[in-house]
JSON list of C-alpha atoms in Angstrom, two decimals:
[
{"chain": "A", "resi": 297, "resn": "MET", "atom": "CA", "xyz": [79.60, -67.92, 63.96]},
{"chain": "A", "resi": 298, "resn": "GLY", "atom": "CA", "xyz": [80.99, -66.47, 60.78]},
{"chain": "A", "resi": 299, "resn": "LYS", "atom": "CA", "xyz": [84.28, -64.69, 60.37]},
{"chain": "A", "resi": 300, "resn": "SER", "atom": "CA", "xyz": [84.31, -62.55, 63.50]},
{"chain": "A", "resi": 301, "resn": "LYS", "atom": "CA", "xyz": [86.80, -63.19, 66.26]},
{"chain": "A", "resi": 302, "resn": "LYS", "atom": "CA", "xyz": [85.61, -64.71, 69.50]},
{"chain": "A", "resi": 303, "resn": "THR", "atom": "CA", "xyz": [85.37, -62.31, 72.42]},
{"chain": "A", "resi": 304, "resn": "ASN", "atom": "CA", "xyz": [85.94, -63.15, 76.09]},
{"chain": "A", "resi": 305, "resn": "ALA", "atom": "CA", "xyz": [82.17, -63.21, 76.53]},
{"chain": "A", "resi": 306, "resn": "MET", "atom": "CA", "xyz": [81.80, -65.79, 73.75]},
{"chain": "A", "resi": 307, "resn": "ARG", "atom": "CA", "xyz": [84.63, -67.91, 75.14]},
{"chain": "A", "resi": 308, "resn": "ILE", "atom": "CA", "xyz": [82.85, -67.97, 78.52]},
{"chain": "A", "resi": 309, "resn": "LEU", "atom": "CA", "xyz": [79.61, -69.04, 76.85]},
{"chain": "A", "resi": 310, "resn": "ASP", "atom": "CA", "xyz": [81.51, -71.78, 75.01]},
{"chain": "A", "resi": 311, "resn": "ARG", "atom": "CA", "xyz": [83.17, -72.94, 78.24]},
{"chain": "A", "resi": 312, "resn": "TYR", "atom": "CA", "xyz": [79.74, -73.34, 79.84]},
{"chain": "A", "resi": 313, "resn": "LYS", "atom": "CA", "xyz": [78.45, -75.05, 76.67]},
{"chain": "A", "resi": 314, "resn": "VAL", "atom": "CA", "xyz": [75.74, -72.40, 76.27]},
{"chain": "A", "resi": 315, "resn": "LYS", "atom": "CA", "xyz": [74.02, -72.14, 72.90]},
{"chain": "A", "resi": 316, "resn": "TYR", "atom": "CA", "xyz": [73.97, -68.58, 71.59]},
{"chain": "A", "resi": 317, "resn": "LYS", "atom": "CA", "xyz": [73.60, -66.62, 68.39]},
{"chain": "A", "resi": 318, "resn": "VAL", "atom": "CA", "xyz": [75.89, -63.79, 67.39]},
{"chain": "A", "resi": 319, "resn": "TYR", "atom": "CA", "xyz": [74.57, -60.67, 65.72]},
{"chain": "A", "resi": 320, "resn": "GLU", "atom": "CA", "xyz": [77.03, -58.29, 64.15]},
{"chain": "A", "resi": 321, "resn": "TYR", "atom": "CA", "xyz": [76.13, -54.79, 63.06]},
{"chain": "A", "resi": 322, "resn": "GLU", "atom": "CA", "xyz": [77.68, -51.64, 61.70]},
{"chain": "A", "resi": 323, "resn": "LEU", "atom": "CA", "xyz": [77.48, -48.46, 63.74]},
{"chain": "A", "resi": 324, "resn": "VAL", "atom": "CA", "xyz": [74.88, -46.03, 62.44]},
{"chain": "A", "resi": 325, "resn": "ASN", "atom": "CA", "xyz": [76.44, -42.55, 62.39]},
{"chain": "A", "resi": 326, "resn": "GLY", "atom": "CA", "xyz": [78.81, -43.72, 65.14]},
{"chain": "A", "resi": 327, "resn": "LYS", "atom": "CA", "xyz": [75.93, -44.40, 67.56]},
{"chain": "A", "resi": 328, "resn": "THR", "atom": "CA", "xyz": [76.23, -47.18, 70.13]},
{"chain": "A", "resi": 329, "resn": "ASP", "atom": "CA", "xyz": [73.03, -46.46, 72.05]},
{"chain": "A", "resi": 330, "resn": "GLY", "atom": "CA", "xyz": [70.87, -49.48, 72.77]},
{"chain": "A", "resi": 331, "resn": "LEU", "atom": "CA", "xyz": [67.83, -48.57, 70.69]},
{"chain": "A", "resi": 332, "resn": "THR", "atom": "CA", "xyz": [70.01, -48.02, 67.63]},
{"chain": "A", "resi": 333, "resn": "VAL", "atom": "CA", "xyz": [71.71, -51.37, 68.26]},
{"chain": "A", "resi": 334, "resn": "ALA", "atom": "CA", "xyz": [68.35, -53.18, 68.69]},
{"chain": "A", "resi": 335, "resn": "LYS", "atom": "CA", "xyz": [67.20, -51.76, 65.36]},
{"chain": "A", "resi": 336, "resn": "ALA", "atom": "CA", "xyz": [70.51, -52.64, 63.69]},
{"chain": "A", "resi": 337, "resn": "VAL", "atom": "CA", "xyz": [70.20, -56.30, 64.71]},
{"chain": "A", "resi": 338, "resn": "GLY", "atom": "CA", "xyz": [66.46, -56.41, 64.01]},
{"chain": "A", "resi": 339, "resn": "MET", "atom": "CA", "xyz": [65.47, -57.31, 67.56]},
{"chain": "A", "resi": 340, "resn": "ASP", "atom": "CA", "xyz": [62.66, -56.13, 69.83]},
{"chain": "A", "resi": 341, "resn": "PRO", "atom": "CA", "xyz": [64.14, -53.56, 72.27]},
{"chain": "A", "resi": 342, "resn": "LYS", "atom": "CA", "xyz": [62.33, -55.37, 75.10]},
{"chain": "A", "resi": 343, "resn": "ILE", "atom": "CA", "xyz": [64.76, -58.29, 74.82]},
{"chain": "A", "resi": 344, "resn": "VAL", "atom": "CA", "xyz": [67.90, -56.27, 74.08]},
{"chain": "A", "resi": 345, "resn": "PHE", "atom": "CA", "xyz": [69.66, -55.35, 77.30]},
{"chain": "A", "resi": 346, "resn": "LYS", "atom": "CA", "xyz": [72.47, -52.92, 78.10]},
{"chain": "A", "resi": 347, "resn": "THR", "atom": "CA", "xyz": [75.11, -53.39, 80.76]},
{"chain": "A", "resi": 348, "resn": "LEU", "atom": "CA", "xyz": [75.73, -50.43, 83.06]},
{"chain": "A", "resi": 349, "resn": "VAL", "atom": "CA", "xyz": [78.50, -50.15, 85.64]},
{"chain": "A", "resi": 350, "resn": "THR", "atom": "CA", "xyz": [78.01, -48.00, 88.72]},
{"chain": "A", "resi": 351, "resn": "LEU", "atom": "CA", "xyz": [79.87, -46.87, 91.80]},
{"chain": "A", "resi": 352, "resn": "GLY", "atom": "CA", "xyz": [78.32, -46.99, 95.25]},
{"chain": "A", "resi": 353, "resn": "THR", "atom": "CA", "xyz": [78.94, -44.71, 98.22]},
{"chain": "A", "resi": 354, "resn": "SER", "atom": "CA", "xyz": [81.06, -47.56, 99.63]},
{"chain": "A", "resi": 355, "resn": "LYS", "atom": "CA", "xyz": [83.30, -47.30, 96.52]},
{"chain": "A", "resi": 356, "resn": "GLU", "atom": "CA", "xyz": [82.16, -50.79, 95.44]},
{"chain": "A", "resi": 357, "resn": "LEU", "atom": "CA", "xyz": [81.28, -51.31, 91.78]},
{"chain": "A", "resi": 358, "resn": "TYR", "atom": "CA", "xyz": [77.94, -52.82, 90.71]},
{"chain": "A", "resi": 359, "resn": "VAL", "atom": "CA", "xyz": [76.66, -54.02, 87.35]},
{"chain": "A", "resi": 360, "resn": "PHE", "atom": "CA", "xyz": [73.07, -53.45, 86.22]},
{"chain": "A", "resi": 361, "resn": "ILE", "atom": "CA", "xyz": [71.55, -55.12, 83.18]},
{"chain": "A", "resi": 362, "resn": "ILE", "atom": "CA", "xyz": [68.45, -53.33, 81.90]},
{"chain": "A", "resi": 363, "resn": "PRO", "atom": "CA", "xyz": [66.41, -53.12, 78.67]},
{"chain": "A", "resi": 364, "resn": "VAL", "atom": "CA", "xyz": [67.91, -50.71, 76.14]},
{"chain": "A", "resi": 365, "resn": "GLY", "atom": "CA", "xyz": [64.75, -48.61, 76.00]},
{"chain": "A", "resi": 366, "resn": "LYS", "atom": "CA", "xyz": [64.72, -47.97, 79.74]},
{"chain": "A", "resi": 367, "resn": "GLU", "atom": "CA", "xyz": [66.69, -45.78, 82.09]},
{"chain": "A", "resi": 368, "resn": "LEU", "atom": "CA", "xyz": [68.35, -47.01, 85.29]},
{"chain": "A", "resi": 369, "resn": "ASP", "atom": "CA", "xyz": [66.60, -45.64, 88.37]},
{"chain": "A", "resi": 370, "resn": "LEU", "atom": "CA", "xyz": [69.56, -44.83, 90.61]},
{"chain": "A", "resi": 371, "resn": "LYS", "atom": "CA", "xyz": [67.43, -44.95, 93.77]},
{"chain": "A", "resi": 372, "resn": "LYS", "atom": "CA", "xyz": [66.12, -48.44, 92.94]},
{"chain": "A", "resi": 373, "resn": "ALA", "atom": "CA", "xyz": [69.65, -49.50, 92.00]},
{"chain": "A", "resi": 374, "resn": "ALA", "atom": "CA", "xyz": [71.05, -48.23, 95.31]},
{"chain": "A", "resi": 375, "resn": "LYS", "atom": "CA", "xyz": [68.31, -50.03, 97.22]},
{"chain": "A", "resi": 376, "resn": "ALA", "atom": "CA", "xyz": [68.98, -53.29, 95.37]},
{"chain": "A", "resi": 377, "resn": "ALA", "atom": "CA", "xyz": [72.71, -53.01, 96.10]},
{"chain": "A", "resi": 378, "resn": "GLY", "atom": "CA", "xyz": [72.21, -51.98, 99.73]},
{"chain": "A", "resi": 379, "resn": "GLU", "atom": "CA", "xyz": [73.96, -48.66, 99.11]},
{"chain": "A", "resi": 380, "resn": "LYS", "atom": "CA", "xyz": [73.00, -45.21, 100.32]},
{"chain": "A", "resi": 381, "resn": "LYS", "atom": "CA", "xyz": [73.66, -43.78, 96.86]},
{"chain": "A", "resi": 382, "resn": "ILE", "atom": "CA", "xyz": [74.85, -45.02, 93.46]},
{"chain": "A", "resi": 383, "resn": "GLU", "atom": "CA", "xyz": [76.20, -43.11, 90.48]},
{"chain": "A", "resi": 384, "resn": "MET", "atom": "CA", "xyz": [77.32, -44.15, 87.02]},
{"chain": "A", "resi": 385, "resn": "LEU", "atom": "CA", "xyz": [80.98, -45.08, 86.71]},
{"chain": "A", "resi": 386, "resn": "PRO", "atom": "CA", "xyz": [82.66, -42.42, 84.54]},
{"chain": "A", "resi": 387, "resn": "GLN", "atom": "CA", "xyz": [83.15, -43.71, 80.98]},
{"chain": "A", "resi": 388, "resn": "LYS", "atom": "CA", "xyz": [86.87, -43.01, 81.20]},
{"chain": "A", "resi": 389, "resn": "ASP", "atom": "CA", "xyz": [87.13, -45.61, 84.01]},
{"chain": "A", "resi": 390, "resn": "LEU", "atom": "CA", "xyz": [85.10, -48.35, 82.31]},
{"chain": "A", "resi": 391, "resn": "LEU", "atom": "CA", "xyz": [88.01, -50.02, 80.49]},
{"chain": "A", "resi": 392, "resn": "LYS", "atom": "CA", "xyz": [90.23, -49.94, 83.58]},
{"chain": "A", "resi": 393, "resn": "TYR", "atom": "CA", "xyz": [87.69, -51.77, 85.77]},
{"chain": "A", "resi": 394, "resn": "THR", "atom": "CA", "xyz": [85.87, -54.01, 83.31]},
{"chain": "A", "resi": 395, "resn": "GLY", "atom": "CA", "xyz": [88.16, -54.55, 80.33]},
{"chain": "A", "resi": 396, "resn": "TYR", "atom": "CA", "xyz": [85.38, -53.21, 78.10]},
{"chain": "A", "resi": 397, "resn": "VAL", "atom": "CA", "xyz": [84.72, -49.91, 76.35]},
{"chain": "A", "resi": 398, "resn": "HIS", "atom": "CA", "xyz": [81.48, -47.93, 76.30]},
{"chain": "A", "resi": 399, "resn": "GLY", "atom": "CA", "xyz": [79.13, -49.53, 73.78]},
{"chain": "A", "resi": 400, "resn": "GLY", "atom": "CA", "xyz": [80.83, -52.93, 74.05]},
{"chain": "A", "resi": 401, "resn": "CYS", "atom": "CA", "xyz": [80.43, -53.72, 77.74]},
{"chain": "A", "resi": 402, "resn": "SER", "atom": "CA", "xyz": [79.21, -57.27, 78.29]},
{"chain": "A", "resi": 403, "resn": "PRO", "atom": "CA", "xyz": [77.96, -58.73, 81.58]},
{"chain": "A", "resi": 404, "resn": "LEU", "atom": "CA", "xyz": [80.24, -61.69, 80.79]},
{"chain": "A", "resi": 405, "resn": "GLY", "atom": "CA", "xyz": [84.01, -61.65, 81.08]},
{"chain": "A", "resi": 406, "resn": "MET", "atom": "CA", "xyz": [84.71, -58.50, 83.07]},
{"chain": "A", "resi": 407, "resn": "LYS", "atom": "CA", "xyz": [88.12, -58.22, 84.75]},
{"chain": "A", "resi": 408, "resn": "LYS", "atom": "CA", "xyz": [86.48, -58.91, 88.12]},
{"chain": "A", "resi": 409, "resn": "LEU", "atom": "CA", "xyz": [83.19, -60.38, 89.23]},
{"chain": "A", "resi": 410, "resn": "TYR", "atom": "CA", "xyz": [81.06, -57.49, 90.42]},
{"chain": "A", "resi": 411, "resn": "LYS", "atom": "CA", "xyz": [77.73, -57.86, 92.16]},
{"chain": "A", "resi": 412, "resn": "THR", "atom": "CA", "xyz": [75.24, -57.90, 89.30]},
{"chain": "A", "resi": 413, "resn": "PHE", "atom": "CA", "xyz": [71.53, -57.15, 89.03]},
{"chain": "A", "resi": 414, "resn": "ILE", "atom": "CA", "xyz": [69.14, -57.78, 86.13]},
{"chain": "A", "resi": 415, "resn": "ASN", "atom": "CA", "xyz": [65.94, -55.79, 85.72]},
{"chain": "A", "resi": 416, "resn": "GLU", "atom": "CA", "xyz": [62.81, -57.71, 86.69]},
{"chain": "A", "resi": 417, "resn": "SER", "atom": "CA", "xyz": [61.38, -57.34, 83.16]},
{"chain": "A", "resi": 418, "resn": "VAL", "atom": "CA", "xyz": [63.71, -60.19, 82.17]},
{"chain": "A", "resi": 419, "resn": "LEU", "atom": "CA", "xyz": [61.29, -62.57, 83.90]},
{"chain": "A", "resi": 420, "resn": "GLY", "atom": "CA", "xyz": [58.86, -62.15, 81.02]},
{"chain": "A", "resi": 421, "resn": "ASN", "atom": "CA", "xyz": [61.48, -63.20, 78.45]},
{"chain": "A", "resi": 422, "resn": "GLU", "atom": "CA", "xyz": [62.78, -66.61, 77.50]},
{"chain": "A", "resi": 423, "resn": "ARG", "atom": "CA", "xyz": [65.92, -65.06, 76.03]},
{"chain": "A", "resi": 424, "resn": "LEU", "atom": "CA", "xyz": [67.84, -61.83, 75.93]},
{"chain": "A", "resi": 425, "resn": "VAL", "atom": "CA", "xyz": [70.34, -60.10, 73.72]},
{"chain": "A", "resi": 426, "resn": "CYS", "atom": "CA", "xyz": [73.32, -58.32, 75.25]},
{"chain": "A", "resi": 427, "resn": "SER", "atom": "CA", "xyz": [76.74, -57.09, 74.23]},
{"chain": "A", "resi": 428, "resn": "GLY", "atom": "CA", "xyz": [79.08, -59.78, 73.03]},
{"chain": "A", "resi": 429, "resn": "GLY", "atom": "CA", "xyz": [82.03, -57.85, 74.45]},
{"chain": "A", "resi": 430, "resn": "ARG", "atom": "CA", "xyz": [82.91, -55.66, 71.51]},
{"chain": "A", "resi": 431, "resn": "ILE", "atom": "CA", "xyz": [81.20, -52.77, 69.74]},
{"chain": "A", "resi": 432, "resn": "GLY", "atom": "CA", "xyz": [79.30, -54.23, 66.81]},
{"chain": "A", "resi": 433, "resn": "VAL", "atom": "CA", "xyz": [78.68, -57.64, 68.41]},
{"chain": "A", "resi": 434, "resn": "GLN", "atom": "CA", "xyz": [75.61, -58.82, 70.32]},
{"chain": "A", "resi": 435, "resn": "VAL", "atom": "CA", "xyz": [74.88, -62.30, 71.68]},
{"chain": "A", "resi": 436, "resn": "ASP", "atom": "CA", "xyz": [71.42, -63.84, 71.98]},
{"chain": "A", "resi": 437, "resn": "LEU", "atom": "CA", "xyz": [71.02, -66.46, 74.71]},
{"chain": "A", "resi": 438, "resn": "LEU", "atom": "CA", "xyz": [68.51, -67.92, 77.13]},
{"chain": "A", "resi": 439, "resn": "VAL", "atom": "CA", "xyz": [67.92, -65.83, 80.25]},
{"chain": "A", "resi": 440, "resn": "GLU", "atom": "CA", "xyz": [68.24, -69.04, 82.28]},
{"chain": "A", "resi": 441, "resn": "ASP", "atom": "CA", "xyz": [71.74, -69.65, 80.87]},
{"chain": "A", "resi": 442, "resn": "LEU", "atom": "CA", "xyz": [72.94, -66.12, 81.64]},
{"chain": "A", "resi": 443, "resn": "THR", "atom": "CA", "xyz": [71.68, -66.29, 85.23]},
{"chain": "A", "resi": 444, "resn": "LYS", "atom": "CA", "xyz": [73.51, -69.60, 85.73]},
{"chain": "A", "resi": 445, "resn": "ILE", "atom": "CA", "xyz": [76.81, -68.15, 84.53]},
{"chain": "A", "resi": 446, "resn": "ILE", "atom": "CA", "xyz": [76.79, -64.81, 86.33]},
{"chain": "A", "resi": 447, "resn": "ASP", "atom": "CA", "xyz": [75.95, -64.48, 89.98]},
{"chain": "A", "resi": 448, "resn": "CYS", "atom": "CA", "xyz": [73.06, -62.03, 89.85]},
{"chain": "A", "resi": 449, "resn": "GLU", "atom": "CA", "xyz": [69.86, -60.90, 91.47]},
{"chain": "A", "resi": 450, "resn": "ILE", "atom": "CA", "xyz": [66.67, -59.94, 89.69]},
{"chain": "A", "resi": 451, "resn": "SER", "atom": "CA", "xyz": [65.28, -56.62, 90.94]},
{"chain": "A", "resi": 452, "resn": "PRO", "atom": "CA", "xyz": [63.13, -53.66, 89.86]},
{"chain": "A", "resi": 453, "resn": "LEU", "atom": "CA", "xyz": [65.73, -51.26, 88.44]},
{"chain": "A", "resi": 454, "resn": "THR", "atom": "CA", "xyz": [64.15, -48.95, 85.87]},
{"chain": "A", "resi": 455, "resn": "LYS", "atom": "CA", "xyz": [62.10, -45.77, 85.90]}
]
């Protein structure tokens, strides 16, 4: 794994004996957007996923994992979660609820287990790349392994 420190996400993968690759990258002009990250790690944006945290009308939090080149459709997300309406969790609240900062939010190792949904496009992939739990770190693992570790549903979520 090189010289980088293990993150909570990596420790969880290790605990489940999941094989994964770590990709480290430098921020390009301070950008943490998904397409920039996909380019920085030399991966197809179709297999690089971002982790988004939302707040439902019920005040419950939900996690959505979607390809970096796509946008979350809030109506589809609300339908998947059984909520009347969903909105993005304000960035200032992300650390408090997940333990992660914007640009380094992993679907693995959040402070609490939130109901999680992965975009249906993942079904066409054998593997995916997602945040390793710190800005500048991505992990590449089998989709099957991720869905065994996190309790999630696969749904249509993007525009």
